[in-house]
Amino acid sequence: IWLAWFLIATIRNFTRHCVDDGQNEFRDRWSGRAESLVAAVEQSGWDGEWYLRAFDDDGRPWGTSEEQECRIDSIAQSWSVLSGAGDPERARTALASARHHLAREDDHLVRLLDPPFDRTPREPGYIKAYPPGIRENGGQYTHAATWLAIAFARLRDGDAAKSLFDRINPIVHAQTHDDAVRYRTEPYAVAADIAGVAPHLGRGGWTWYTGAAAWAWRLAVEEILGVRLAGGEIRIRPAMPKAWDKAEVTLRRPGGCLQIRLQ
């Protein structure tokens, strides 16, 4: 399902660059494909409180509320917003469900899916080769965690976006001696994954992972603070937490600077 959202976004972003020169067969054909995908996902991919993870070769769904393993998957929910294609009401419900099930109150992770694959006789693919709670199999996979937070920012929910960012920020995982002993990785480098079950709960995995770090930076700067460069222009559209009643942005360049106060 998430791949359908991703393909929809890719098609739409590609076709909007097609030159209108009277030969629009390519653009029209692929625009139609995107809309067909949207209709298919909304018709078959909604489970009532969130979007399904996938359908297997036998046509059976994964990621349903009736499952004992992988009941909910993060990126199928976040990309309903990031693609701009999901039904708005469903997308909000899906994000709320993802936050409830995947960002628990009793730890500081943002899981990719839950519960992890373990004893199911079905074959979900190579993901099942990871132990339960490790990396993609029910741990925090930071790419997905940032996407979920960005989706909340796109919905103007700064409180949720900042709350999830705090779970991604490596400094937060090493604030005390006990935290550092549990985390076991550098507190100044974003970890690509964090283990999600005991006895390894909270242990950092692959650090210095530039993709995860880049998405975390974009979450903080472009989405929560809302400062981005687009088409040679600085655009500011923050999604800050309510507790931040104001913020100041200073843009510096040779010859001067510009200060902007956000309230």
PDB file of C-alpha atoms in Angstrom:
ATOM      1  CA  ILE A   1       0.000   0.000   0.000  1.00  0.00           C
ATOM      2  CA  TRP A   2       2.769   2.429   0.824  1.00  0.00           C
ATOM      3  CA  LEU A   3       4.382   1.686  -2.514  1.00  0.00           C
ATOM      4  CA  ALA A   4       1.094   2.592  -4.205  1.00  0.00           C
ATOM      5  CA  TRP A   5       1.124   5.960  -2.401  1.00  0.00           C
ATOM      6  CA  PHE A   6       4.762   6.435  -3.412  1.00  0.00           C
ATOM      7  CA  LEU A   7       4.044   5.608  -7.053  1.00  0.00           C
ATOM      8  CA  ILE A   8       1.090   8.006  -7.075  1.00  0.00           C
ATOM      9  CA  ALA A   9       3.307  10.803  -5.758  1.00  0.00           C
ATOM     10  CA  THR A  10       6.049   9.962  -8.274  1.00  0.00           C
ATOM     11  CA  ILE A  11       3.649   9.970 -11.224  1.00  0.00           C
ATOM     12  CA  ARG A  12       2.045  13.244 -10.184  1.00  0.00           C
ATOM     13  CA  ASN A  13       5.392  14.961  -9.630  1.00  0.00           C
ATOM     14  CA  PHE A  14       6.709  13.675 -12.943  1.00  0.00           C
ATOM     15  CA  THR A  15       3.685  14.510 -15.112  1.00  0.00           C
ATOM     16  CA  ARG A  16       3.431  18.073 -13.847  1.00  0.00           C
ATOM     17  CA  HIS A  17       6.751  18.693 -15.598  1.00  0.00           C
ATOM     18  CA  CYS A  18       5.477  17.406 -18.934  1.00  0.00           C
ATOM     19  CA  VAL A  19       5.402  20.217 -21.471  1.00  0.00           C
ATOM     20  CA  ASP A  20       1.955  21.034 -22.831  1.00  0.00           C
ATOM     21  CA  ASP A  21       2.866  20.951 -26.533  1.00  0.00           C
ATOM     22  CA  GLY A  22      -0.310  19.431 -27.883  1.00  0.00           C
ATOM     23  CA  GLN A  23       0.977  15.887 -27.499  1.00  0.00           C
ATOM     24  CA  ASN A  24      -0.292  14.947 -24.065  1.00  0.00           C
ATOM     25  CA  GLU A  25      -0.793  11.228 -24.532  1.00  0.00           C
ATOM     26  CA  PHE A  26       2.040  10.352 -22.162  1.00  0.00           C
ATOM     27  CA  ARG A  27       0.923  12.767 -19.457  1.00  0.00           C
ATOM     28  CA  ASP A  28      -2.745  11.822 -19.706  1.00  0.00           C
ATOM     29  CA  ARG A  29      -2.030   8.085 -19.673  1.00  0.00           C
ATOM     30  CA  TRP A  30       0.079   8.265 -16.527  1.00  0.00           C
ATOM     31  CA  SER A  31      -2.183  10.743 -14.786  1.00  0.00           C
ATOM     32  CA  GLY A  32      -4.985   8.267 -15.336  1.00  0.00           C
ATOM     33  CA  ARG A  33      -2.861   5.487 -13.876  1.00  0.00           C
ATOM     34  CA  ALA A  34      -2.272   7.543 -10.742  1.00  0.00           C
ATOM     35  CA  GLU A  35      -5.969   8.210 -10.244  1.00  0.00           C
ATOM     36  CA  SER A  36      -6.750   4.520 -10.773  1.00  0.00           C
ATOM     37  CA  LEU A  37      -4.251   3.659  -8.059  1.00  0.00           C
ATOM     38  CA  VAL A  38      -5.847   6.161  -5.668  1.00  0.00           C
ATOM     39  CA  ALA A  39      -9.261   4.602  -6.257  1.00  0.00           C
ATOM     40  CA  ALA A  40      -7.887   1.075  -5.793  1.00  0.00           C
ATOM     41  CA  VAL A  41      -6.161   1.891  -2.511  1.00  0.00           C
ATOM     42  CA  GLU A  42      -9.211   3.627  -1.074  1.00  0.00           C
ATOM     43  CA  GLN A  43     -11.487   0.812  -2.156  1.00  0.00           C
ATOM     44  CA  SER A  44      -9.375  -2.148  -1.051  1.00  0.00           C
ATOM     45  CA  GLY A  45      -6.685  -0.839   1.286  1.00  0.00           C
ATOM     46  CA  TRP A  46      -8.668   0.678   4.160  1.00  0.00           C
ATOM     47  CA  ASP A  47      -9.147  -1.429   7.301  1.00  0.00           C
ATOM     48  CA  GLY A  48     -11.378   0.902   9.304  1.00  0.00           C
ATOM     49  CA  GLU A  49      -8.783   2.647  11.492  1.00  0.00           C
ATOM     50  CA  TRP A  50      -5.724   2.503   9.256  1.00  0.00           C
ATOM     51  CA  TYR A  51      -4.494   1.415   5.825  1.00  0.00           C
ATOM     52  CA  LEU A  52      -3.366  -2.149   5.228  1.00  0.00           C
ATOM     53  CA  ARG A  53       0.293  -3.019   4.772  1.00  0.00           C
ATOM     54  CA  ALA A  54      -0.032  -5.133   1.627  1.00  0.00           C
ATOM     55  CA  PHE A  55      -1.659  -8.011  -0.218  1.00  0.00           C
ATOM     56  CA  ASP A  56       0.306 -11.198  -0.852  1.00  0.00           C
ATOM     57  CA  ASP A  57       0.362 -13.362  -3.980  1.00  0.00           C
ATOM     58  CA  ASP A  58      -2.716 -15.222  -2.732  1.00  0.00           C
ATOM     59  CA  GLY A  59      -4.652 -11.992  -2.378  1.00  0.00           C
ATOM     60  CA  ARG A  60      -4.654 -12.129   1.421  1.00  0.00           C
ATOM     61  CA  PRO A  61      -4.157  -8.843   3.295  1.00  0.00           C
ATOM     62  CA  TRP A  62      -1.346  -8.031   5.711  1.00  0.00           C
ATOM     63  CA  GLY A  63      -1.627  -5.365   8.379  1.00  0.00           C
ATOM     64  CA  THR A  64      -5.238  -5.799   9.460  1.00  0.00           C
ATOM     65  CA  SER A  65      -6.732  -5.274  12.906  1.00  0.00           C
ATOM     66  CA  GLU A  66      -7.430  -9.024  13.088  1.00  0.00           C
ATOM     67  CA  GLU A  67      -3.767 -10.025  12.788  1.00  0.00           C
ATOM     68  CA  GLN A  68      -1.672 -11.187  15.738  1.00  0.00           C
ATOM     69  CA  GLU A  69       1.533  -9.983  14.045  1.00  0.00           C
ATOM     70  CA  CYS A  70       2.014  -6.796  12.014  1.00  0.00           C
ATOM     71  CA  ARG A  71      -1.434  -5.422  12.742  1.00  0.00           C
ATOM     72  CA  ILE A  72      -0.364  -1.924  11.708  1.00  0.00           C
ATOM     73  CA  ASP A  73       2.471  -0.605   9.537  1.00  0.00           C
ATOM     74  CA  SER A  74       3.791   2.958   9.795  1.00  0.00           C
ATOM     75  CA  ILE A  75       4.593   3.934   6.219  1.00  0.00           C
ATOM     76  CA  ALA A  76       1.235   2.925   4.747  1.00  0.00           C
ATOM     77  CA  GLN A  77      -0.220   5.586   7.065  1.00  0.00           C
ATOM     78  CA  SER A  78       2.368   8.349   6.696  1.00  0.00           C
ATOM     79  CA  TRP A  79       2.466   8.149   2.922  1.00  0.00           C
ATOM     80  CA  SER A  80      -1.297   8.570   2.671  1.00  0.00           C
ATOM     81  CA  VAL A  81      -0.450  12.146   3.722  1.00  0.00           C
ATOM     82  CA  LEU A  82       2.976  12.598   2.097  1.00  0.00           C
ATOM     83  CA  SER A  83       1.588  11.517  -1.282  1.00  0.00           C
ATOM     84  CA  GLY A  84      -1.225  14.052  -1.005  1.00  0.00           C
ATOM     85  CA  ALA A  85      -3.535  11.341  -2.313  1.00  0.00           C
ATOM     86  CA  GLY A  86      -5.182   9.825   0.758  1.00  0.00           C
ATOM     87  CA  ASP A  87      -8.714  10.676   1.793  1.00  0.00           C
ATOM     88  CA  PRO A  88      -8.166  13.527   4.314  1.00  0.00           C
ATOM     89  CA  GLU A  89     -10.417  12.123   7.037  1.00  0.00           C
ATOM     90  CA  ARG A  90      -9.002   8.625   6.680  1.00  0.00           C
ATOM     91  CA  ALA A  91      -5.444   9.919   6.622  1.00  0.00           C
ATOM     92  CA  ARG A  92      -5.927  11.765   9.918  1.00  0.00           C
ATOM     93  CA  THR A  93      -7.439   8.660  11.479  1.00  0.00           C
ATOM     94  CA  ALA A  94      -4.592   6.521  10.134  1.00  0.00           C
ATOM     95  CA  LEU A  95      -1.924   8.827  11.575  1.00  0.00           C
ATOM     96  CA  ALA A  96      -3.638   8.876  14.960  1.00  0.00           C
ATOM     97  CA  SER A  97      -3.748   5.066  14.927  1.00  0.00           C
ATOM     98  CA  ALA A  98      -0.074   4.841  13.979  1.00  0.00           C
ATOM     99  CA  ARG A  99       0.947   7.172  16.778  1.00  0.00           C
ATOM    100  CA  HIS A 100      -1.177   5.264  19.296  1.00  0.00           C
ATOM    101  CA  HIS A 101       0.148   1.825  18.404  1.00  0.00           C
ATOM    102  CA  LEU A 102       3.718   2.600  17.336  1.00  0.00           C
ATOM    103  CA  ALA A 103       4.811   5.423  19.681  1.00  0.00           C
ATOM    104  CA  ARG A 104       4.003   3.948  23.083  1.00  0.00           C
ATOM    105  CA  GLU A 105       3.948   5.859  26.330  1.00  0.00           C
ATOM    106  CA  ASP A 106       6.196   3.327  28.094  1.00  0.00           C
ATOM    107  CA  ASP A 107       9.249   3.789  25.859  1.00  0.00           C
ATOM    108  CA  HIS A 108      10.802   6.349  23.504  1.00  0.00           C
ATOM    109  CA  LEU A 109      10.613   4.612  20.116  1.00  0.00           C
ATOM    110  CA  VAL A 110       8.629   5.030  16.912  1.00  0.00           C
ATOM    111  CA  ARG A 111       8.211   1.482  15.637  1.00  0.00           C
ATOM    112  CA  LEU A 112       7.921   0.582  11.982  1.00  0.00           C
ATOM    113  CA  LEU A 113       5.230  -2.029  12.631  1.00  0.00           C
ATOM    114  CA  ASP A 114       3.652  -3.842  15.546  1.00  0.00           C
ATOM    115  CA  PRO A 115       3.565  -6.582  16.722  1.00  0.00           C
ATOM    116  CA  PRO A 116       6.702  -7.939  15.013  1.00  0.00           C
ATOM    117  CA  PHE A 117       6.715 -11.036  12.828  1.00  0.00           C
ATOM    118  CA  ASP A 118       7.596 -14.089  14.896  1.00  0.00           C
ATOM    119  CA  ARG A 119       5.509 -17.263  14.690  1.00  0.00           C
ATOM    120  CA  THR A 120       3.192 -16.652  11.761  1.00  0.00           C
ATOM    121  CA  PRO A 121       3.130 -19.590   9.319  1.00  0.00           C
ATOM    122  CA  ARG A 122       2.684 -17.082   6.516  1.00  0.00           C
ATOM    123  CA  GLU A 123       5.749 -15.823   4.659  1.00  0.00           C
ATOM    124  CA  PRO A 124       6.129 -12.020   4.657  1.00  0.00           C
ATOM    125  CA  GLY A 125       9.530 -12.058   2.953  1.00  0.00           C
ATOM    126  CA  TYR A 126      13.060 -11.345   4.107  1.00  0.00           C
ATOM    127  CA  ILE A 127      11.840  -9.110   6.957  1.00  0.00           C
ATOM    128  CA  LYS A 128      11.041 -12.240   8.944  1.00  0.00           C
ATOM    129  CA  ALA A 129      14.746 -13.124   8.933  1.00  0.00           C
ATOM    130  CA  TYR A 130      15.312 -10.348  11.488  1.00  0.00           C
ATOM    131  CA  PRO A 131      14.594 -11.353  15.099  1.00  0.00           C
ATOM    132  CA  PRO A 132      11.341  -9.886  16.479  1.00  0.00           C
ATOM    133  CA  GLY A 133      11.820  -6.226  17.377  1.00  0.00           C
ATOM    134  CA  ILE A 134      15.050  -5.788  15.409  1.00  0.00           C
ATOM    135  CA  ARG A 135      15.368  -3.281  12.548  1.00  0.00           C
ATOM    136  CA  GLU A 136      12.404  -3.405  10.158  1.00  0.00           C
ATOM    137  CA  ASN A 137      10.791  -6.257  12.071  1.00  0.00           C
ATOM    138  CA  GLY A 138       9.145  -4.172  14.771  1.00  0.00           C
ATOM    139  CA  GLY A 139      12.028  -1.956  15.814  1.00  0.00           C
ATOM    140  CA  GLN A 140      12.372   1.758  15.147  1.00  0.00           C
ATOM    141  CA  TYR A 141      13.453   2.252  11.562  1.00  0.00           C
ATOM    142  CA  THR A 142      14.350   5.923  11.524  1.00  0.00           C
ATOM    143  CA  HIS A 143      13.458   6.648   7.905  1.00  0.00           C
ATOM    144  CA  ALA A 144       9.895   5.585   8.665  1.00  0.00           C
ATOM    145  CA  ALA A 145       9.843   7.416  11.994  1.00  0.00           C
ATOM    146  CA  THR A 146      10.752  10.706  10.323  1.00  0.00           C
ATOM    147  CA  TRP A 147       8.147  10.174   7.607  1.00  0.00           C
ATOM    148  CA  LEU A 148       5.454   9.723  10.238  1.00  0.00           C
ATOM    149  CA  ALA A 149       6.523  12.919  12.003  1.00  0.00           C
ATOM    150  CA  ILE A 150       6.658  14.816   8.702  1.00  0.00           C
ATOM    151  CA  ALA A 151       3.127  13.624   7.925  1.00  0.00           C
ATOM    152  CA  PHE A 152       1.916  15.128  11.212  1.00  0.00           C
ATOM    153  CA  ALA A 153       3.702  18.383  10.371  1.00  0.00           C
ATOM    154  CA  ARG A 154       2.005  18.452   6.962  1.00  0.00           C
ATOM    155  CA  LEU A 155      -1.318  18.210   8.819  1.00  0.00           C
ATOM    156  CA  ARG A 156      -0.201  21.210  10.942  1.00  0.00           C
ATOM    157  CA  ASP A 157       0.027  19.119  14.112  1.00  0.00           C
ATOM    158  CA  GLY A 158       3.219  20.583  15.520  1.00  0.00           C
ATOM    159  CA  ASP A 159       2.808  18.924  18.904  1.00  0.00           C
ATOM    160  CA  ALA A 160       2.776  15.423  17.396  1.00  0.00           C
ATOM    161  CA  ALA A 161       5.619  16.208  14.992  1.00  0.00           C
ATOM    162  CA  LYS A 162       7.851  17.555  17.786  1.00  0.00           C
ATOM    163  CA  SER A 163       6.951  14.649  20.083  1.00  0.00           C
ATOM    164  CA  LEU A 164       8.076  12.148  17.451  1.00  0.00           C
ATOM    165  CA  PHE A 165      11.205  14.177  16.681  1.00  0.00           C
ATOM    166  CA  ASP A 166      12.162  13.915  20.360  1.00  0.00           C
ATOM    167  CA  ARG A 167      12.019  10.126  20.024  1.00  0.00           C
ATOM    168  CA  ILE A 168      14.313  10.252  16.987  1.00  0.00           C
ATOM    169  CA  ASN A 169      16.839  12.721  18.431  1.00  0.00           C
ATOM    170  CA  PRO A 170      19.876  10.641  19.584  1.00  0.00           C
ATOM    171  CA  ILE A 171      20.630  13.038  22.446  1.00  0.00           C
ATOM    172  CA  VAL A 172      17.340  12.114  24.099  1.00  0.00           C
ATOM    173  CA  HIS A 173      18.370   8.453  24.138  1.00  0.00           C
ATOM    174  CA  ALA A 174      21.492   9.196  26.206  1.00  0.00           C
ATOM    175  CA  GLN A 175      20.376  11.819  28.722  1.00  0.00           C
ATOM    176  CA  THR A 176      21.301   9.739  31.781  1.00  0.00           C
ATOM    177  CA  HIS A 177      23.932   7.103  32.523  1.00  0.00           C
ATOM    178  CA  ASP A 178      21.331   4.341  32.382  1.00  0.00           C
ATOM    179  CA  ASP A 179      20.008   5.683  29.075  1.00  0.00           C
ATOM    180  CA  ALA A 180      23.507   5.692  27.582  1.00  0.00           C
ATOM    181  CA  VAL A 181      24.227   2.149  28.777  1.00  0.00           C
ATOM    182  CA  ARG A 182      20.979   0.987  27.189  1.00  0.00           C
ATOM    183  CA  TYR A 183      21.455   2.911  23.920  1.00  0.00           C
ATOM    184  CA  ARG A 184      25.122   1.850  23.441  1.00  0.00           C
ATOM    185  CA  THR A 185      25.703   4.052  20.407  1.00  0.00           C
ATOM    186  CA  GLU A 186      26.884   7.618  19.819  1.00  0.00           C
ATOM    187  CA  PRO A 187      24.517  10.275  21.240  1.00  0.00           C
ATOM    188  CA  TYR A 188      25.546  12.683  18.478  1.00  0.00           C
ATOM    189  CA  ALA A 189      24.781  10.526  15.411  1.00  0.00           C
ATOM    190  CA  VAL A 190      21.351   9.438  14.224  1.00  0.00           C
ATOM    191  CA  ALA A 191      20.823   5.672  14.395  1.00  0.00           C
ATOM    192  CA  ALA A 192      19.160   4.001  11.442  1.00  0.00           C
ATOM    193  CA  ASP A 193      17.374   1.621  13.801  1.00  0.00           C
ATOM    194  CA  ILE A 194      16.686   1.056  17.496  1.00  0.00           C
ATOM    195  CA  ALA A 195      15.661  -2.297  18.945  1.00  0.00           C
ATOM    196  CA  GLY A 196      12.044  -2.593  20.009  1.00  0.00           C
ATOM    197  CA  VAL A 197      11.828  -5.596  22.368  1.00  0.00           C
ATOM    198  CA  ALA A 198      13.567  -6.859  25.505  1.00  0.00           C
ATOM    199  CA  PRO A 199      16.311  -7.630  26.285  1.00  0.00           C
ATOM    200  CA  HIS A 200      17.564  -5.206  23.637  1.00  0.00           C
ATOM    201  CA  LEU A 201      14.823  -2.570  23.996  1.00  0.00           C
ATOM    202  CA  GLY A 202      16.230   0.892  23.288  1.00  0.00           C
ATOM    203  CA  ARG A 203      19.596  -0.289  21.931  1.00  0.00           C
ATOM    204  CA  GLY A 204      20.809   1.714  18.953  1.00  0.00           C
ATOM    205  CA  GLY A 205      21.780  -0.076  15.769  1.00  0.00           C
ATOM    206  CA  TRP A 206      23.423   1.189  12.601  1.00  0.00           C
ATOM    207  CA  THR A 207      24.707   4.734  13.261  1.00  0.00           C
ATOM    208  CA  TRP A 208      26.202   7.325  10.921  1.00  0.00           C
ATOM    209  CA  TYR A 209      23.433   6.467   8.494  1.00  0.00           C
ATOM    210  CA  THR A 210      23.310   9.589   6.361  1.00  0.00           C
ATOM    211  CA  GLY A 211      19.875   8.960   4.873  1.00  0.00           C
ATOM    212  CA  ALA A 212      18.220   8.794   8.295  1.00  0.00           C
ATOM    213  CA  ALA A 213      20.162  11.856   9.457  1.00  0.00           C
ATOM    214  CA  ALA A 214      19.120  13.821   6.384  1.00  0.00           C
ATOM    215  CA  TRP A 215      15.445  13.022   6.918  1.00  0.00           C
ATOM    216  CA  ALA A 216      15.732  13.973  10.607  1.00  0.00           C
ATOM    217  CA  TRP A 217      17.307  17.300   9.599  1.00  0.00           C
ATOM    218  CA  ARG A 218      14.527  17.945   7.075  1.00  0.00           C
ATOM    219  CA  LEU A 219      11.916  17.115   9.698  1.00  0.00           C
ATOM    220  CA  ALA A 220      13.363  19.661  12.122  1.00  0.00           C
ATOM    221  CA  VAL A 221      14.245  22.480   9.730  1.00  0.00           C
ATOM    222  CA  GLU A 222      11.874  22.203   6.785  1.00  0.00           C
ATOM    223  CA  GLU A 223       8.782  20.806   8.493  1.00  0.00           C
ATOM    224  CA  ILE A 224       8.675  21.878  12.159  1.00  0.00           C
ATOM    225  CA  LEU A 225      10.498  25.212  11.744  1.00  0.00           C
ATOM    226  CA  GLY A 226       9.110  25.339   8.218  1.00  0.00           C
ATOM    227  CA  VAL A 227      12.117  26.955   6.501  1.00  0.00           C
ATOM    228  CA  ARG A 228      12.820  25.586   3.051  1.00  0.00           C
ATOM    229  CA  LEU A 229      14.386  26.611  -0.236  1.00  0.00           C
ATOM    230  CA  ALA A 230      12.105  26.011  -3.218  1.00  0.00           C
ATOM    231  CA  GLY A 231      12.625  27.327  -6.732  1.00  0.00           C
ATOM    232  CA  GLY A 232      15.326  29.719  -5.557  1.00  0.00           C
ATOM    233  CA  GLU A 233      13.006  31.232  -2.921  1.00  0.00           C
ATOM    234  CA  ILE A 234      13.010  30.942   0.874  1.00  0.00           C
ATOM    235  CA  ARG A 235       9.592  29.793   2.027  1.00  0.00           C
ATOM    236  CA  ILE A 236       8.531  29.711   5.669  1.00  0.00           C
ATOM    237  CA  ARG A 237       5.540  27.688   6.833  1.00  0.00           C
ATOM    238  CA  PRO A 238       6.164  26.322  10.330  1.00  0.00           C
ATOM    239  CA  ALA A 239       4.308  23.572  12.165  1.00  0.00           C
ATOM    240  CA  MET A 240       5.514  24.358  15.676  1.00  0.00           C
ATOM    241  CA  PRO A 241       4.236  22.951  18.971  1.00  0.00           C
ATOM    242  CA  LYS A 242       1.656  25.077  20.764  1.00  0.00           C
ATOM    243  CA  ALA A 243       4.089  25.627  23.632  1.00  0.00           C
ATOM    244  CA  TRP A 244       6.349  27.556  21.264  1.00  0.00           C
ATOM    245  CA  ASP A 245       4.406  30.801  21.286  1.00  0.00           C
ATOM    246  CA  LYS A 246       7.049  32.416  19.096  1.00  0.00           C
ATOM    247  CA  ALA A 247      10.333  31.728  17.352  1.00  0.00           C
ATOM    248  CA  GLU A 248      12.922  33.797  15.512  1.00  0.00           C
ATOM    249  CA  VAL A 249      14.610  32.869  12.251  1.00  0.00           C
ATOM    250  CA  THR A 250      17.758  34.659  11.111  1.00  0.00           C
ATOM    251  CA  LEU A 251      18.747  34.326   7.449  1.00  0.00           C
ATOM    252  CA  ARG A 252      22.347  35.391   6.816  1.00  0.00           C
ATOM    253  CA  ARG A 253      24.071  36.147   3.545  1.00  0.00           C
ATOM    254  CA  PRO A 254      27.069  38.273   2.551  1.00  0.00           C
ATOM    255  CA  GLY A 255      26.210  41.907   3.063  1.00  0.00           C
ATOM    256  CA  GLY A 256      23.462  41.516   5.653  1.00  0.00           C
ATOM    257  CA  CYS A 257      20.886  39.357   7.352  1.00  0.00           C
ATOM    258  CA  LEU A 258      17.114  39.179   7.765  1.00  0.00           C
ATOM    259  CA  GLN A 259      15.363  38.375  11.014  1.00  0.00           C
ATOM    260  CA  ILE A 260      11.858  36.934  11.001  1.00  0.00           C
ATOM    261  CA  ARG A 261       9.678  36.387  14.075  1.00  0.00           C
ATOM    262  CA  LEU A 262       7.159  33.557  13.915  1.00  0.00           C
ATOM    263  CA  GLN A 263       4.142  33.636  16.236  1.00  0.00           C
TER     264      GLN A 263
END
